[in-house]
Short mmCIF file of C-alpha atoms in Angstrom, two decimals:
data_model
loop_
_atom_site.label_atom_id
_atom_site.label_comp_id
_atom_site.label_asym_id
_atom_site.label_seq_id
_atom_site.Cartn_x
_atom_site.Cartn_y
_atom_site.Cartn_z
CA UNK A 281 -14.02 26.29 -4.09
CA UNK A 282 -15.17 22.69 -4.24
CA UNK A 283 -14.68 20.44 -7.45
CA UNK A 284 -17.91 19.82 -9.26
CA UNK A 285 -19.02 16.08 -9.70
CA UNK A 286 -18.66 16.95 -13.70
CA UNK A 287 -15.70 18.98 -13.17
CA UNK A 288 -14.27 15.90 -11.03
CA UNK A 289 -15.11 13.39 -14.32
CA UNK A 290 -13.00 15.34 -16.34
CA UNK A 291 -10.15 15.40 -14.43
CA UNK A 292 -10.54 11.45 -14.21
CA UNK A 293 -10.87 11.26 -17.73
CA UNK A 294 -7.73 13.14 -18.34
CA UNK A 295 -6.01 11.18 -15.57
CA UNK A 296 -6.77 7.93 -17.31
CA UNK A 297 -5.49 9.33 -20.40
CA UNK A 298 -2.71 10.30 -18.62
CA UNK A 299 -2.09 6.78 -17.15
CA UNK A 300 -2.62 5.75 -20.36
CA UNK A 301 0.49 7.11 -21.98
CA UNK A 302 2.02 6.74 -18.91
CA UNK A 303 1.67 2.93 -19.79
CA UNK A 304 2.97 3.55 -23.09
CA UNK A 305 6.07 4.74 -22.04
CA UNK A 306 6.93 2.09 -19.85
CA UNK A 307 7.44 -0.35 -22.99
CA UNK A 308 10.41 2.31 -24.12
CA UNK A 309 13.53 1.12 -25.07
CA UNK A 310 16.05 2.81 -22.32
CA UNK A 311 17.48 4.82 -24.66
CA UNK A 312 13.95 6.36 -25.77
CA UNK A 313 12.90 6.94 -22.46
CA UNK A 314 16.24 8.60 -21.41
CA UNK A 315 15.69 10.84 -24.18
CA UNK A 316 11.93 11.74 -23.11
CA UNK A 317 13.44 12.36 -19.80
CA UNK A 318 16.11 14.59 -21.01
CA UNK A 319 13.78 16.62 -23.23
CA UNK A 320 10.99 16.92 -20.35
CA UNK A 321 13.84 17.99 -17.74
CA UNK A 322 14.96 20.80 -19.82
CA UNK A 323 11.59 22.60 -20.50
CA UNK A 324 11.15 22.39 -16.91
CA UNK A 325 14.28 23.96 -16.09
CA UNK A 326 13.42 26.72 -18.79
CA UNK A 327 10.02 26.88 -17.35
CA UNK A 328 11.54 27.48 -13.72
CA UNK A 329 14.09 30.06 -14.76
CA UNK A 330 11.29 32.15 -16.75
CA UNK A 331 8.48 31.95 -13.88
CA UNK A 332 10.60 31.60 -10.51
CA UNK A 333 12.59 34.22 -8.98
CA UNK A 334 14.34 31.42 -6.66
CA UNK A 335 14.98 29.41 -9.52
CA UNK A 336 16.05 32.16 -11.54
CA UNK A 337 19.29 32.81 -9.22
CA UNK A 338 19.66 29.60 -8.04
CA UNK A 339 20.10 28.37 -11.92
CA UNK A 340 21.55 31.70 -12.94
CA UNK A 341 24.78 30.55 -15.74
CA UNK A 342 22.91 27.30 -16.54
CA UNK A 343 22.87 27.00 -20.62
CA UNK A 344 19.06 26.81 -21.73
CA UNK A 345 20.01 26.82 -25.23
CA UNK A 346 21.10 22.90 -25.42
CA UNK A 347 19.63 20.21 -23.49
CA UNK A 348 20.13 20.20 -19.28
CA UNK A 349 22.76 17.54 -17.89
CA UNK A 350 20.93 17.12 -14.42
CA UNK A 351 24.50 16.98 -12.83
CA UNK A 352 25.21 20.48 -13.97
CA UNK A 353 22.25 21.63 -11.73
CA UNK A 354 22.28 22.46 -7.81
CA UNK A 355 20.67 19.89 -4.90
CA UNK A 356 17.98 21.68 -3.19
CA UNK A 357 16.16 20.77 -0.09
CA UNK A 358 12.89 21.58 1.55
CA UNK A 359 14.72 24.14 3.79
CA UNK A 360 15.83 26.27 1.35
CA UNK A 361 13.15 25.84 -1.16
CA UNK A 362 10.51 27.14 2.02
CA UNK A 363 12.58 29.94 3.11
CA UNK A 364 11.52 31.64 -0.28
CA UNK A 365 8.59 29.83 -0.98
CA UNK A 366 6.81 33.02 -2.45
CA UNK A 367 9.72 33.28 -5.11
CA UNK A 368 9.73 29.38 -5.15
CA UNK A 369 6.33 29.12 -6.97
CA UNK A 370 5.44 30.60 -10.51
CA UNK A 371 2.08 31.88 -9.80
CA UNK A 372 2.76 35.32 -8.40
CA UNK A 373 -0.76 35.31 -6.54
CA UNK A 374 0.52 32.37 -3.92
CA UNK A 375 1.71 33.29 -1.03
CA UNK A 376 2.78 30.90 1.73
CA UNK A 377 0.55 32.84 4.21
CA UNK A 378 -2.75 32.97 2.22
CA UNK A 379 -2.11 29.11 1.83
CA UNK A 380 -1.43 28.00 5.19
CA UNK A 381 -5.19 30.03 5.83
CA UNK A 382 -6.36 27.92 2.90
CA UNK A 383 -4.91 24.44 4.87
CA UNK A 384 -6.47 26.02 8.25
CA UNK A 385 -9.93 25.80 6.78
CA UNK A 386 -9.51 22.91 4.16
CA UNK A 387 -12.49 20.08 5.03
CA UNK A 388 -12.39 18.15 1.19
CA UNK A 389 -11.49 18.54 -2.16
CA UNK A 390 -11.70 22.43 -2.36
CA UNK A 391 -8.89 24.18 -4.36
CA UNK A 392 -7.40 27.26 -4.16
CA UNK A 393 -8.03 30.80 -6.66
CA UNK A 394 -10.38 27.55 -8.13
CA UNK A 395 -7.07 26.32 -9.72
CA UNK A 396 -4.83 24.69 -7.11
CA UNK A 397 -4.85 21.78 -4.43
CA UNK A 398 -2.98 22.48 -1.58
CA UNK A 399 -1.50 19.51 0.52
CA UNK A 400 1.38 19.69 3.28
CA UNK A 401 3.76 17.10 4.77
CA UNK A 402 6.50 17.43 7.17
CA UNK A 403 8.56 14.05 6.40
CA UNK A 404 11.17 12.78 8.70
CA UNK A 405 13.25 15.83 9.62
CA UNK A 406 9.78 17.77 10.71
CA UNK A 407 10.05 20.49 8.36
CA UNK A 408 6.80 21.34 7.49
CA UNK A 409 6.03 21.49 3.79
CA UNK A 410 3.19 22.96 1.51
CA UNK A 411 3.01 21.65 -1.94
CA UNK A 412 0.80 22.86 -4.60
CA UNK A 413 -0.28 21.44 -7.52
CA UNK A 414 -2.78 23.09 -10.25
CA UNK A 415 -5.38 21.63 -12.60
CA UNK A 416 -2.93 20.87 -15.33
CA UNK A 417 -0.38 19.79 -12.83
CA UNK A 418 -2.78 17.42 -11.50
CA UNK A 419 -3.91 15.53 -14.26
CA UNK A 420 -0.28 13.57 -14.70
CA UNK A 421 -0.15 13.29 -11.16
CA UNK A 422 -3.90 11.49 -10.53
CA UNK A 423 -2.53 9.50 -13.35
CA UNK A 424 0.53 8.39 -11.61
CA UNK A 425 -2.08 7.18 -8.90
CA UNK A 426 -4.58 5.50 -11.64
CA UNK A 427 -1.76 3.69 -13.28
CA UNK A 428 -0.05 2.34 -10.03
CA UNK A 429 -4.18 1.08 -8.97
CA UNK A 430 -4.24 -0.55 -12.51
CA UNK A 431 -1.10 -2.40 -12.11
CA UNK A 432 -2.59 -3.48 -8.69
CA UNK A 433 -5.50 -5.25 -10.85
CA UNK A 434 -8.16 -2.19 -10.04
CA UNK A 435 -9.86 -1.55 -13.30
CA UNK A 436 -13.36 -0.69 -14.21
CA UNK A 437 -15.38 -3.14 -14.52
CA UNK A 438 -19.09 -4.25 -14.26
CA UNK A 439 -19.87 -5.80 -11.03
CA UNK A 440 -17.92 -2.35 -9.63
CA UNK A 441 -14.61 -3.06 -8.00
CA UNK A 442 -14.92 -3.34 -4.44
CA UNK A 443 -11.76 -1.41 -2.70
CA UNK A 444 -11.18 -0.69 0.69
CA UNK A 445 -8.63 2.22 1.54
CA UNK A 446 -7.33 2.08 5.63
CA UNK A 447 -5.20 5.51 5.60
CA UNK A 448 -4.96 8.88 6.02
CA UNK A 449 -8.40 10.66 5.49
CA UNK A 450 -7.34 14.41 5.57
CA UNK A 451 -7.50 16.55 2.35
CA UNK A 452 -3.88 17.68 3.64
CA UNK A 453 -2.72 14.59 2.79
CA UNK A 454 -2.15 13.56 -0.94
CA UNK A 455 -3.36 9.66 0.07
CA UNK A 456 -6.54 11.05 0.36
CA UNK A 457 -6.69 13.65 -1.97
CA UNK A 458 -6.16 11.63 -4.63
CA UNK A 459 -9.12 9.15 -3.38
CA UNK A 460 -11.50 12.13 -3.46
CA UNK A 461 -10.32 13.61 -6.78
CA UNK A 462 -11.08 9.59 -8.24
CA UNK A 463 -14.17 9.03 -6.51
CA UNK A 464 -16.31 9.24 -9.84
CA UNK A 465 -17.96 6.10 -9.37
CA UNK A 466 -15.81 3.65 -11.51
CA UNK A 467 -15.38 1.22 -8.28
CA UNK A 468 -17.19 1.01 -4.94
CA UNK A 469 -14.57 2.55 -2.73
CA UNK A 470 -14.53 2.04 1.31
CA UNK A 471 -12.41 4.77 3.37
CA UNK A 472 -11.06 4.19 6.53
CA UNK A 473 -8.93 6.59 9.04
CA UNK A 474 -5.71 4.60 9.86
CA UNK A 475 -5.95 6.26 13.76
CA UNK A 476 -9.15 4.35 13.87
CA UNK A 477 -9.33 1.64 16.42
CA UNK A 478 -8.58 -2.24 15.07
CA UNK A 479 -11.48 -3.94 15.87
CA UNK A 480 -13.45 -0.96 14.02
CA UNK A 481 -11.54 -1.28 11.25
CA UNK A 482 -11.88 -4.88 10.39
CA UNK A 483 -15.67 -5.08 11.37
CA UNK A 484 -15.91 -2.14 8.54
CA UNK A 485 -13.74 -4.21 6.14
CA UNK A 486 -15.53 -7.16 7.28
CA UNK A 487 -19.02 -5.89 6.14
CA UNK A 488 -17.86 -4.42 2.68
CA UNK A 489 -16.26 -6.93 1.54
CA UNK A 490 -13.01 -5.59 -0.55
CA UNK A 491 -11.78 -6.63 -3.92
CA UNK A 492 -8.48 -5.04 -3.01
CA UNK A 493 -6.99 -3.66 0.47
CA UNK A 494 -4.54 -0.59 0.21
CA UNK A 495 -3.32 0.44 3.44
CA UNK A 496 -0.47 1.66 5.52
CA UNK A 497 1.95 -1.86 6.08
CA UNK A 498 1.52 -1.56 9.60
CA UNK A 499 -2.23 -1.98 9.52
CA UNK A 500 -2.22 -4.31 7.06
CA UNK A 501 -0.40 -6.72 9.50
CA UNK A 502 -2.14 -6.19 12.34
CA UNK A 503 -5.42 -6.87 9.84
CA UNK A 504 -3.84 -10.12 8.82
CA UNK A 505 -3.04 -11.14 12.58
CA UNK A 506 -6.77 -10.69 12.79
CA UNK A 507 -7.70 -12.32 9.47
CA UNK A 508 -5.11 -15.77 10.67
CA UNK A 509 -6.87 -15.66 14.17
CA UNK A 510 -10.62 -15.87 12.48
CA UNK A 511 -11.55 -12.32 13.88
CA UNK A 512 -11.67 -11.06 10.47
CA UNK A 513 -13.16 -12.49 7.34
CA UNK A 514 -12.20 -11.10 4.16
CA UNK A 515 -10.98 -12.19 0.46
CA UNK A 516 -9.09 -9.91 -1.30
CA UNK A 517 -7.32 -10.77 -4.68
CA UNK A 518 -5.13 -7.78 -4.84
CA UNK A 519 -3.03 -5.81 -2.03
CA UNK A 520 -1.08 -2.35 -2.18
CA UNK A 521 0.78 -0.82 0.78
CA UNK A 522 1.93 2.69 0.44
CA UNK A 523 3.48 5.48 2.47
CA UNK A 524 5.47 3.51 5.43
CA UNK A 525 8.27 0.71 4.67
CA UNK A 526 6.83 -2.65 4.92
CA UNK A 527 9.05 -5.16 6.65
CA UNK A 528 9.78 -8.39 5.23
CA UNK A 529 7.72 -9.43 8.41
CA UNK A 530 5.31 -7.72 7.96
CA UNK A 531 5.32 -9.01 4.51
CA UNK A 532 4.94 -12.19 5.21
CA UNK A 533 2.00 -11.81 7.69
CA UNK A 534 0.11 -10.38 5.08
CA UNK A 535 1.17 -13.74 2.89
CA UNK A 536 -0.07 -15.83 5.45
CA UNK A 537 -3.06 -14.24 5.61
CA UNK A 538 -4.85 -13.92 2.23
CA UNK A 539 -1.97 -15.87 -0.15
CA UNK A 540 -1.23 -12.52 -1.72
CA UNK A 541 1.93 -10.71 -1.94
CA UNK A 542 1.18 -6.52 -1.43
CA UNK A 543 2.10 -4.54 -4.43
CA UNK A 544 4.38 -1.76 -2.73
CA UNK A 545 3.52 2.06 -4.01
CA UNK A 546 6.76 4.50 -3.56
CA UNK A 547 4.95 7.94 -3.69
CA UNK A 548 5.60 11.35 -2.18
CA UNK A 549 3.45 14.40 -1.57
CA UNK A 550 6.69 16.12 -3.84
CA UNK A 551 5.92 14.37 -6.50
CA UNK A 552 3.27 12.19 -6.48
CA UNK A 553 3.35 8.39 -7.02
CA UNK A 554 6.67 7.29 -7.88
CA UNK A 555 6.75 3.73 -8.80
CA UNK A 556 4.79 0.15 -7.56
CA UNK A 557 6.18 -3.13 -7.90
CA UNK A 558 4.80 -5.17 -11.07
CA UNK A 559 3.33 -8.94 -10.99
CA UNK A 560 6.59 -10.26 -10.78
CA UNK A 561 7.55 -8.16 -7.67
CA UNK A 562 11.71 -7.82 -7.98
CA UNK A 563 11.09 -4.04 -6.86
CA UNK A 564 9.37 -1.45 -7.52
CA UNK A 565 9.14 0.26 -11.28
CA UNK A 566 10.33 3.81 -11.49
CA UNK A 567 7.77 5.92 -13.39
CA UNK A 568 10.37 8.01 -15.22
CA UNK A 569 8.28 9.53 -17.88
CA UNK A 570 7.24 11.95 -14.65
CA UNK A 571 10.36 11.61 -12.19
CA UNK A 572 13.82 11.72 -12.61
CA UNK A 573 15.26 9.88 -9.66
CA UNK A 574 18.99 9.71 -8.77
CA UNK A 575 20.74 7.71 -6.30
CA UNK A 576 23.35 9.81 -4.93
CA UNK A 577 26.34 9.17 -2.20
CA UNK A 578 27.11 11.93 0.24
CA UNK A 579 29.10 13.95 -1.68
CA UNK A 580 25.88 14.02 -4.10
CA UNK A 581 27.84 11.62 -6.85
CA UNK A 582 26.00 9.11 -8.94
CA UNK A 583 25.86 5.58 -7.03
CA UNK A 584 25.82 2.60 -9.08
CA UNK A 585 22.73 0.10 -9.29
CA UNK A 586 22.75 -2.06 -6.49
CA UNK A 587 24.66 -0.36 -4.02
CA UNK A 588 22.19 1.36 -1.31
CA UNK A 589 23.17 5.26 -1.79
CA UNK A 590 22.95 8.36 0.63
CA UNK A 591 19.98 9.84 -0.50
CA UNK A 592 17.46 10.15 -3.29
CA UNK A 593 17.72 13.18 -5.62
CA UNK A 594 14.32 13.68 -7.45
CA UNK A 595 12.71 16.03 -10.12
CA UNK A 596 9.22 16.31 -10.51
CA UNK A 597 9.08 16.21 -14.32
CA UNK A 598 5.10 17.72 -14.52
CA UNK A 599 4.41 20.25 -11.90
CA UNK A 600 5.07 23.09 -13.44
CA UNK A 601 3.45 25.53 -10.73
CA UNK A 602 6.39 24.83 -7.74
CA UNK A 603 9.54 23.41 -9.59
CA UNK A 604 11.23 20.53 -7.69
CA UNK A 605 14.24 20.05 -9.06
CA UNK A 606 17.32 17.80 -7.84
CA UNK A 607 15.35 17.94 -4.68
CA UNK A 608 16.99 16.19 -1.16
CA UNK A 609 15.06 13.40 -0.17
CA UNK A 610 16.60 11.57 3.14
CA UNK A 611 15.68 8.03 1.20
CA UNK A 612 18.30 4.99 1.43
CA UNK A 613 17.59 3.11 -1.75
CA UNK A 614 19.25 0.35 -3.78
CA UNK A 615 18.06 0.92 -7.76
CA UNK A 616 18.43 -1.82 -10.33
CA UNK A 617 18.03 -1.41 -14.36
CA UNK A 618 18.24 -4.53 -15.82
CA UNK A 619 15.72 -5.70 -17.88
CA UNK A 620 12.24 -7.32 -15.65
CA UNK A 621 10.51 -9.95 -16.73
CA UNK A 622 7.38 -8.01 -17.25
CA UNK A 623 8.29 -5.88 -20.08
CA UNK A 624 8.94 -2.51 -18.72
CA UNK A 625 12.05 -0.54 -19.36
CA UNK A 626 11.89 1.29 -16.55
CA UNK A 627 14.88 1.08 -13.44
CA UNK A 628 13.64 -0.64 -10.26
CA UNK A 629 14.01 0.56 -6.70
CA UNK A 630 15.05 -3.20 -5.24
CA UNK A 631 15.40 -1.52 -1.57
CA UNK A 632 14.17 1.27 0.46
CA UNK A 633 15.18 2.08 3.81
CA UNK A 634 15.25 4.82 6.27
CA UNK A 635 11.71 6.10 3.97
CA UNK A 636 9.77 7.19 7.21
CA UNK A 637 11.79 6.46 10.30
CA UNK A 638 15.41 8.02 11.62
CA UNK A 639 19.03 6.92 12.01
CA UNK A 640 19.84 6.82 15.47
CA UNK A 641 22.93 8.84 16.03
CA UNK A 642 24.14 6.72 19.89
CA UNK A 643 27.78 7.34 22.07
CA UNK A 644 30.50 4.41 20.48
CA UNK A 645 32.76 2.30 22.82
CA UNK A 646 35.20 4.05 21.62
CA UNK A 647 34.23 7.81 22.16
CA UNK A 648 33.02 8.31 18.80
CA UNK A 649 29.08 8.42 17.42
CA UNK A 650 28.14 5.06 15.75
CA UNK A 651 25.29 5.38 12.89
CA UNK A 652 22.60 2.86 13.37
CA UNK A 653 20.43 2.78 10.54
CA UNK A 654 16.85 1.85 10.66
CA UNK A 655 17.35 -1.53 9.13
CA UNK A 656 19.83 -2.96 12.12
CA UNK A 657 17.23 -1.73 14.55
CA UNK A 658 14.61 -3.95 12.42
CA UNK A 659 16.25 -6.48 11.44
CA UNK A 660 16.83 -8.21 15.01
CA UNK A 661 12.96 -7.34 15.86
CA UNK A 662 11.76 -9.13 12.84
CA UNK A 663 13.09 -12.37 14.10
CA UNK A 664 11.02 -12.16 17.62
CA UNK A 665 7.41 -13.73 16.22
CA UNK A 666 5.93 -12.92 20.10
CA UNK A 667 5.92 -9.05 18.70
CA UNK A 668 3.27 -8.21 17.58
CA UNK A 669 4.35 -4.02 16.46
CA UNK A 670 6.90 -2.27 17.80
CA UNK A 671 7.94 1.17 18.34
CA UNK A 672 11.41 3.01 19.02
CA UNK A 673 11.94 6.38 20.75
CA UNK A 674 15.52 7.97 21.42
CA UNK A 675 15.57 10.86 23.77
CA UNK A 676 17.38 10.40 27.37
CA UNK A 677 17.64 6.69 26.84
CA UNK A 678 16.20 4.43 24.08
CA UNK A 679 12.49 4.10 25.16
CA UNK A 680 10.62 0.91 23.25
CA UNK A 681 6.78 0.52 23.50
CA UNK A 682 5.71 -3.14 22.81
CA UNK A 683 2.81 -4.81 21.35
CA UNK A 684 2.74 -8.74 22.54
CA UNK A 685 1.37 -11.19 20.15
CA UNK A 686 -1.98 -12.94 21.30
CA UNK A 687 -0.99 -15.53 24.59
CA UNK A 688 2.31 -14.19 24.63
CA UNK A 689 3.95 -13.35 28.29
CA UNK A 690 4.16 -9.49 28.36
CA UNK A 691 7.25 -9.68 31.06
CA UNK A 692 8.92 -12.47 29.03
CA UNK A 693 8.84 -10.12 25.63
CA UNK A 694 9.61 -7.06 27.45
CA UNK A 695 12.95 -9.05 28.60
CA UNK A 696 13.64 -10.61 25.26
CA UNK A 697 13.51 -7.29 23.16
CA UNK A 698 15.88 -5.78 26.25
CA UNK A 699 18.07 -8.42 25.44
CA UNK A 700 17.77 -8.42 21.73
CA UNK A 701 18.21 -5.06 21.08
CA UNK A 702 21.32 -4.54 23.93
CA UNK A 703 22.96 -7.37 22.20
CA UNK A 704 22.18 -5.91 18.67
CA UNK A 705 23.66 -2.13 19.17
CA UNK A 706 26.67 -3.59 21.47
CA UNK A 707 27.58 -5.61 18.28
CA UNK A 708 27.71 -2.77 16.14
CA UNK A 709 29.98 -1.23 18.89
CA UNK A 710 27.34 1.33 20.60
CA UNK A 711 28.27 1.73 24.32
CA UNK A 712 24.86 0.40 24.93
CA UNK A 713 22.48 3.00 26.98
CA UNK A 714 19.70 2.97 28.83
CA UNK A 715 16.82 0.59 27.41
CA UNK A 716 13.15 0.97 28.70
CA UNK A 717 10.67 -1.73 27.20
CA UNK A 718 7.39 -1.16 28.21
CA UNK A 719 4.29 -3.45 27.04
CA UNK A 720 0.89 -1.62 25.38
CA UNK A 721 -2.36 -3.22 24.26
CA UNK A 722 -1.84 -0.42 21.14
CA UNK A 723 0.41 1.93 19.39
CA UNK A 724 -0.59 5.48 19.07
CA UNK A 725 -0.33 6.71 15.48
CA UNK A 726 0.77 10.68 14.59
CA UNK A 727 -1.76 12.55 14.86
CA UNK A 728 -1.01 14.51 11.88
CA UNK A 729 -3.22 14.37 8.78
CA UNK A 730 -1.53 11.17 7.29
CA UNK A 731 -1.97 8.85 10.43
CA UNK A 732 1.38 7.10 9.75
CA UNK A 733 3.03 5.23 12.46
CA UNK A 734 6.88 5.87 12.77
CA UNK A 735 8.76 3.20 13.57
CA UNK A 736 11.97 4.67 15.31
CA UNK A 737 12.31 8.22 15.76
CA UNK A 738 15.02 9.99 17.29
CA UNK A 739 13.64 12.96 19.14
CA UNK A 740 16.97 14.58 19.58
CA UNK A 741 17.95 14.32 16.26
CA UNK A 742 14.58 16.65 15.25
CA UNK A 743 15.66 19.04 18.31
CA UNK A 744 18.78 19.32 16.31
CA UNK A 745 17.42 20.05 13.32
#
């Protein structure tokens, strides 16, 4: 069943109401909000343990008659939570088969039993996951997404906004289902498939004209590479990059070329949006009226603010359909909760690494595996301005595909990211292996629904898995 243009206003409206008091709660005093947290994490845990067989043993003993200490609860992952997905979910008529046909056939915003959207991910490990979310579930989350637009400067306003959206275009993806479910007609709103080639891309963004860009980080570069070389010709006031860690390169490129610094969206399909960095952008505010987010070592013990954890715990404080509670995500994040300059009371993620790309598990000198995290691998690449994108593959040796910068010597790169990257892993004490750098005019993205480009991926870390 497809959503109804007046059907699709209302949800809008109650989205923006949503964002609205979403807004409010931002101004809390940290006490307040902790309290709010506290009171919304224990009717969901009540709510779970009523509706959810899986829930039901997995918080069997828990004490529902005082308030829920989240560290009294178990860490779940996707793994488990898909094994029973039936008893996972608290509407007895979904069944992970009858939704996968659903996904199969899925060409726009249609829902499900004309209650539920249906989107899937499969995130770094390649787990494939199916996340529902019904009406009433959906109406805090499209406000997550108004509210993080609003910060960005998108509001309604007469001329219409102008915003261009360069992204993933599927209705399994929640990118672009939550485009579709906003597309009322409060701004003039371009869409663009990321996979789409470059020159396309810009002569499209070119010809519309864009108030504000949101787009994957690595497109947005390449668009300001073309923007810096006169090949593209657009003014936008506002930027928002979402989905894929943006570099501090890539960053910068984006500075360069429209004076603008991107407002950075943490969101997953789990949850919805999570946070977006404010005007002052010192990291991006938590929305923790509808997440609980906690930074967690390996041992799955708090972290203290500023100091990067292990992973990201998070509870989806709304959806009340498929319970996510203390749920694994493979995250490395630094949070920080002093006051911002801005106002809000809410705790800022300051860092975020390893969000869409692996850690490269390679032989040490000295027998033993050596860890190399995402961010050594980038760091060394950032400083090598003829690259233009780059991408990482670990399988039988560490395979690197290379885009040159404009004028640049292909051979000449190929040899200096050989030699940047040997000398990199041999200081962090890999027994170097084999390095292939080969040069290409392009990077392919995944051909999934989302479009993303991964960064480094180790292919025999997923055959593990």
């Amino acid at each position: 069943m497809s959503v109804t243009r007046l059907a699709r206003i209302a949800e809008v409206m109650r989205g923006l109401a949503a964002a609205r008091e979403g807004q409010r709660h931002e101004r809390l005093d940290r006490r307040t909000l902790e309290a709010l947290q506290r009171e919304r994490l224990t009717e969901l845990v009540r709510h779970a343990v009523a509706r959810s067989p899986l829930y039901a043993d997995l918080l069997r003993g828990i004490d529902l008659s005082r308030t829920v200490d989240p560290r009294d609860l178990p860490i779940v992952d996707k793994q488990t939570l898909m094994a029973r997905f039936d008893d996972w979910v608290t509407d007895r008529r979904l069944r992970l088969a009858d939704l996968d046909a659903h996904l199969a056939k899925a060409r726009g915003d249609e829902l499900y039993l004309g209650d539920y959207r249906v989107m899937a991910t499969s995130g770094t490990t390649g787990r494939r996951g199916i996340f529902v979310y019904s009406r009433a579930d959906w109406a805090p989350a499209l406000g997550g997404f108004l509210r993080a637009s609003q910060t960005a400067g998108a509001r309604p306003r007469l001329p219409r906004y102008r915003i261009g959206h360069v992204a993933a275009t599927s209705p399994l993806h929640m990118t672009a289902r939550f485009g579709m479910s906003a597309d009322v007609g409060l701004h003039r709103v371009l869409r663009l498939d990321a996979r789409s080639p470059l020159r396309e891309l810009a002569d499209a963004l070119a010809a519309f004209r864009p108030d504000l860009i949101g787009a994957y980080p690595s497109v947005l570069a390449l668009l300001a590479d073309e923007q810096i070389a006169g090949r593209l010709d657009v003014a936008p006031s506002s930027i928002i990059v979402s989905s894929e860690v943006c570099t501090p390169e890539m960053a910068r490129r984006i500075r360069a070329a429209w004076g603008v610094t991107p407002f950075d969206v943490y969101a997953s399909t789990e949850s919805g949006v999570v946070g977006i960095d404010c005007e002052q952008h010192q990291g991006r505010h938590v929305f923790e009226d509808l997440v609980l987010l906690e930074n967690v070592d390996e041992r799955g013990e708090p972290v203290p603010d500023g100091q990067p954890g292990a992973r990201v715990l998070i509870t989806n404080l709304f959806n009340g359909t498929q319970p996510l509670i203390r749920y694994e995500l493979s995250d490395i994040v630094v949070l920080d909760g002093r006051p911002c300059a801005c106002g809000r009371g809410t705790r800022r993620i300051v860092a975020i690494e390893g969000r869409s790309d692996d850690i490269l598990m390679l032989p040490g000198r000295d027998g033993r595996d050596v860890a190399v995290h995402p961010l050594a691998i980038r760091s060394p690449f950032a400083g090598l301005s003829d690259v233009r994108q780059y991408q990482l593959v670990h399988d039988d040796a560490l395979r690197v595909r290379v885009v040159p910068s404009e004028g640049a010597d292909p051979a000449q790169v190929a040899a200096r990211v050989h030699a940047t990257l040997g000398g990199k892993l041999a200081e962090l004490g890999v027994a170097v292996p084999k390095i292939e750098v080969e040069t290409v005019a392009t990077l392919t993205r995944d051909r999934g629904p989302a479009g993303k480009l991964k960064l480094i991926e180790s292919k025999r870390a997923r055959s593990a898995a």
